[in-house]
Amino acid sequence: MRKISLLLSLFVLVASAFISVRAQVADSGIKPNLAAGEVTSVTENKIVLQTRDGAIDVVLSTATQYKRVPADNPSLKAATSSSLTDIGIGDKLLVTGQVSADKKTFPAKAVYLMTKSDITQRQTKEHEEWKTRGISGRVASVNPQTSEITVSVRGITGERTTILKLKDKANFRRYAADSVQYSEAKDSTFSEIKTGDMIRALGDKSEDGATFTAEKIVTGTFKTVGGTIKAIDMAKNEVVITDIQTKKDVTIAIGKNTTLKQFPAEMAQRMAQFQMMQAGGIQPGGQGGMRPPRQPQGGQPNQQGQMPERTGQGGGMR
């Protein structure tokens, strides 16, 4: 029986440097010499930091140094002097020092701050850039000899193909196997891109739209499945469904990036009717004109950089 992860989340494309405070905050959690996460509480001698490994108390002293990292240049080298009064709830921190053995307290040597407002402003700017200079679609073919990718792009007039070329030092990212969060995407290479992948690229389009020269590329493999619930395991956070198309059982793992939503009653009824028609050999759109609810089309991001909700399997693409 196949096992896949339920990935119902927002696909937010936020361009970032290879080595950045944002990436460290997303990936580090609690380590022996650093902790990274989001501020949930601030007092004059303590900051409560929520990390991916749990909450930790950052203990402050007169020796603690404070640095502010600009969101548009998320590198520790770009950090400037700051103070405790600049830190607020929702800000992102990277703290250096020596974590306690129980990982509950962390006397801070240095605190690197990226404010929530700075992050929001940078995201807004980046979203607009991806909207105006971006392209998204499905990989139709890959040519290793010419390092070109043929992308099938869906528009209001139907589908068309664009040849994606690479700029020098183009940046490749690919989703982790269990996440569609861009901040958790991994460094990738051209060779990892496969036919059928979803792709989004930032760069320059030719006047006729026939070619696109990319400087940033994000790819991933997604799958949509639908079926009838067969079993629910609350202890394992798993749901077993019977796939409508294959009639085989599929285990859905509910993870940290999962969003659960319930179909409206009318849509659920239509889906049940469609399934019964399929079982009876009646084709959709046949007698009575019954058709199934419209399904998401391949995970293509919308203009806000969001992925439609889906059950997916990351293919090795905040």
XYZ file of C-alpha atoms in Angstrom:
318
model
C 0.000 0.000 0.000
C 1.381 3.372 -1.002
C 2.002 6.046 1.593
C 1.952 9.704 0.683
C 1.923 12.944 2.619
C -1.075 15.240 2.699
C 0.159 18.605 1.584
C -2.598 21.208 1.819
C -0.781 24.486 2.186
C 0.093 27.795 0.611
C 2.823 27.879 -1.960
C 4.491 31.208 -1.233
C 7.457 31.984 -3.412
C 9.904 34.156 -1.511
C 13.244 34.516 -3.263
C 16.187 34.318 -0.860
C 19.938 34.015 -0.763
C 21.613 30.630 -0.498
C 22.875 31.412 2.975
C 20.437 33.651 4.780
C 19.040 34.282 8.214
C 15.609 33.280 6.888
C 16.906 29.897 5.805
C 18.707 29.401 9.116
C 15.594 30.330 11.076
C 13.555 27.815 9.069
C 16.094 24.986 9.262
C 18.009 25.334 12.527
C 15.539 24.791 15.379
C 17.598 24.221 18.544
C 21.273 23.331 18.204
C 24.040 23.216 20.837
C 25.301 26.674 19.890
C 22.259 28.366 18.357
C 18.496 28.523 18.346
C 16.199 30.013 15.732
C 12.505 30.709 15.566
C 9.691 33.189 16.203
C 9.292 35.457 19.232
C 6.203 34.689 21.340
C 7.086 36.739 24.437
C 9.571 39.479 25.406
C 10.600 40.809 28.822
C 13.639 42.760 29.953
C 15.557 39.592 30.831
C 13.984 36.845 28.736
C 12.643 36.098 25.264
C 10.461 33.057 24.626
C 11.335 31.665 21.225
C 9.145 29.149 19.385
C 11.339 26.890 17.279
C 10.572 23.848 15.192
C 11.950 21.775 18.111
C 9.697 23.465 20.661
C 9.785 26.595 22.811
C 12.956 27.758 24.522
C 13.689 30.589 26.986
C 16.402 32.898 25.678
C 18.057 34.349 28.785
C 19.378 37.878 28.318
C 22.200 39.657 30.141
C 24.158 42.905 29.941
C 26.679 41.061 27.768
C 24.114 40.043 25.146
C 24.671 41.725 21.775
C 21.790 42.662 19.470
C 22.003 42.837 15.694
C 19.307 43.651 13.138
C 19.418 41.877 9.795
C 17.819 43.647 6.802
C 15.146 41.521 5.145
C 16.316 42.535 1.672
C 19.848 41.312 2.414
C 19.398 38.404 4.865
C 23.057 37.817 5.680
C 24.737 38.031 9.057
C 27.429 40.180 7.440
C 24.803 42.818 6.663
C 23.604 43.023 10.286
C 23.676 46.389 12.070
C 23.544 47.312 15.743
C 20.164 46.946 17.430
C 18.649 46.693 20.920
C 16.152 44.690 22.948
C 13.517 47.396 22.462
C 13.485 46.653 18.703
C 12.266 43.081 19.291
C 8.542 42.323 19.227
C 6.177 39.364 19.127
C 6.198 37.690 15.723
C 9.760 38.727 14.874
C 12.279 36.120 13.737
C 15.463 35.561 15.742
C 18.697 33.671 15.349
C 20.394 33.402 18.758
C 23.931 32.244 19.449
C 25.266 30.992 22.783
C 25.234 27.685 24.656
C 21.952 25.815 25.025
C 21.219 24.033 28.293
C 21.293 20.246 28.423
C 17.490 20.013 28.631
C 17.076 22.479 25.715
C 14.796 24.647 27.865
C 17.004 27.699 28.413
C 19.584 29.436 26.273
C 21.864 32.170 27.712
C 22.244 34.459 24.695
C 25.595 35.692 23.485
C 24.199 37.405 20.380
C 20.678 37.945 19.070
C 20.154 38.473 15.342
C 16.780 40.054 14.611
C 14.630 40.172 11.495
C 11.453 42.099 12.264
C 8.005 40.975 11.200
C 7.360 44.292 9.444
C 10.628 44.085 7.484
C 9.775 40.538 6.420
C 6.271 41.564 5.340
C 7.590 44.474 3.266
C 10.183 42.246 1.628
C 7.615 39.553 0.881
C 5.286 42.093 -0.695
C 8.098 43.318 -2.910
C 9.136 39.801 -3.866
C 5.561 38.691 -4.557
C 5.156 41.612 -6.933
C 8.428 40.748 -8.634
C 7.354 37.125 -9.152
C 4.010 38.366 -10.418
C 5.497 40.737 -12.990
C 8.663 38.825 -13.935
C 7.580 35.271 -13.256
C 6.341 32.336 -15.260
C 4.639 29.178 -14.023
C 3.501 25.962 -15.616
C 4.317 22.311 -16.110
C 7.567 20.887 -17.472
C 6.767 19.422 -20.896
C 10.322 18.300 -21.672
C 13.927 18.775 -20.565
C 16.912 19.029 -22.918
C 20.155 18.256 -21.037
C 22.271 18.977 -24.131
C 21.113 22.584 -24.480
C 20.148 23.101 -20.798
C 16.691 24.171 -21.919
C 13.279 23.375 -20.459
C 10.047 23.377 -22.431
C 7.294 24.719 -20.175
C 3.597 24.277 -20.835
C 1.854 27.440 -19.660
C -1.907 27.729 -19.247
C -3.518 31.037 -20.187
C -6.935 32.443 -20.949
C -6.557 31.384 -24.582
C -5.458 27.856 -23.737
C -2.086 26.205 -23.286
C 1.096 27.267 -25.025
C 4.749 26.286 -24.702
C 7.685 28.471 -23.764
C 11.365 27.558 -24.008
C 13.054 28.328 -20.690
C 16.747 29.185 -20.951
C 19.158 29.719 -18.055
C 21.032 32.816 -17.020
C 24.566 32.451 -15.691
C 24.563 31.164 -12.102
C 20.825 30.472 -12.144
C 19.481 29.436 -8.738
C 17.668 26.075 -8.536
C 15.392 25.078 -5.622
C 13.208 22.008 -5.127
C 10.574 21.100 -2.586
C 11.426 18.796 0.284
C 9.652 15.429 0.224
C 7.231 16.379 2.998
C 6.647 20.087 2.490
C 5.486 22.677 -0.020
C 6.932 25.510 2.062
C 9.430 27.476 -0.018
C 11.507 28.146 3.093
C 11.979 24.377 3.413
C 12.902 23.876 -0.244
C 16.344 22.434 -0.843
C 19.140 23.542 -3.111
C 18.753 21.720 -6.392
C 20.291 21.316 -9.829
C 19.150 21.258 -13.435
C 19.476 17.471 -13.510
C 16.731 17.054 -10.873
C 14.065 18.642 -13.069
C 11.763 16.027 -14.608
C 9.035 16.023 -17.220
C 5.695 16.574 -15.473
C 7.142 18.722 -12.670
C 5.463 21.965 -11.765
C 7.846 24.850 -12.335
C 7.959 28.528 -11.482
C 10.758 30.762 -12.658
C 11.836 34.377 -12.255
C 13.505 36.146 -15.131
C 12.909 37.880 -18.455
C 10.394 36.936 -21.123
C 10.985 37.578 -24.810
C 8.613 39.985 -26.568
C 6.825 37.191 -28.411
C 6.680 34.998 -25.291
C 8.431 32.139 -27.072
C 11.431 32.112 -24.723
C 12.097 32.946 -21.099
C 15.540 33.488 -19.546
C 15.454 32.425 -15.892
C 17.585 33.486 -12.937
C 15.605 31.607 -10.234
C 13.816 28.284 -10.719
C 11.637 26.374 -8.260
C 10.300 22.901 -9.112
C 8.386 20.093 -7.496
C 6.291 17.011 -8.169
C 2.710 16.966 -6.910
C -0.055 14.435 -7.045
C -3.798 14.778 -6.518
C -5.827 11.834 -5.229
C -9.451 11.531 -4.238
C -11.308 8.703 -2.613
C -13.487 7.314 0.123
C -12.265 7.225 3.721
C -11.655 3.652 4.826
C -9.923 4.102 8.183
C -8.633 6.824 10.526
C -5.676 6.307 12.875
C -5.643 9.200 15.353
C -2.488 7.953 17.086
C -0.463 7.976 13.854
C -2.254 10.984 12.326
C -3.057 8.908 9.280
C -6.122 8.415 7.097
C -6.582 5.483 4.727
C -8.656 6.171 1.616
C -9.642 4.036 -1.343
C -8.505 5.828 -4.487
C -11.472 6.476 -6.815
C -9.407 5.854 -9.944
C -7.143 2.943 -8.966
C -9.449 1.347 -6.353
C -6.337 0.835 -4.218
C -5.833 1.923 -0.615
C -3.686 4.984 -0.026
C -2.414 6.129 3.377
C -2.521 9.882 3.900
C -0.090 11.173 6.544
C -1.270 14.345 8.296
C 1.804 16.468 8.947
C 2.740 19.891 10.319
C 2.049 21.569 6.969
C -1.409 20.050 6.564
C -4.570 22.130 6.312
C -7.846 20.254 6.686
C -11.058 21.565 5.156
C -14.500 20.072 4.733
C -16.378 20.008 1.430
C -19.739 21.771 1.370
C -22.587 19.245 1.564
C -23.650 19.889 -2.046
C -20.167 19.243 -3.392
C -19.782 16.094 -1.289
C -23.081 14.807 -2.685
C -21.978 15.502 -6.243
C -18.717 13.661 -5.631
C -20.603 10.666 -4.234
C -22.936 10.646 -7.248
C -19.991 10.818 -9.607
C -18.308 7.896 -7.845
C -21.499 5.833 -8.089
C -21.788 6.634 -11.793
C -18.211 5.529 -12.386
C -18.863 2.288 -10.548
C -21.929 1.729 -12.760
C -19.969 2.379 -15.954
C -21.685 5.709 -16.721
C -19.350 8.275 -18.219
C -19.283 11.818 -16.801
C -21.242 14.245 -18.916
C -23.350 11.449 -20.348
C -27.001 10.869 -19.593
C -28.277 13.610 -17.329
C -25.174 15.694 -17.918
C -23.664 14.824 -14.524
C -20.049 15.912 -14.171
C -17.614 15.632 -11.256
C -16.562 18.648 -9.202
C -13.735 20.475 -10.853
C -10.354 19.407 -9.536
C -7.257 21.600 -9.081
C -5.273 21.734 -12.295
C -1.868 20.310 -11.563
C -0.858 22.583 -8.711
C -0.139 25.638 -10.837
C 0.430 28.679 -8.616
C -1.977 31.572 -8.947
C -0.983 35.208 -9.338
C -0.442 35.556 -5.605
C 2.084 32.724 -5.701
C -0.243 30.302 -3.942
C -0.708 26.641 -4.682
C -4.281 25.335 -4.743
C -5.079 22.953 -1.936
C -4.201 19.395 -2.759
C -3.015 16.044 -1.641
C 0.540 15.871 -2.853
C 3.902 14.255 -2.679
C 6.900 16.534 -2.728
C 9.364 15.651 -5.411
C 12.470 16.367 -3.953
C 9.709 22.512 -4.465
C 7.249 31.222 3.709
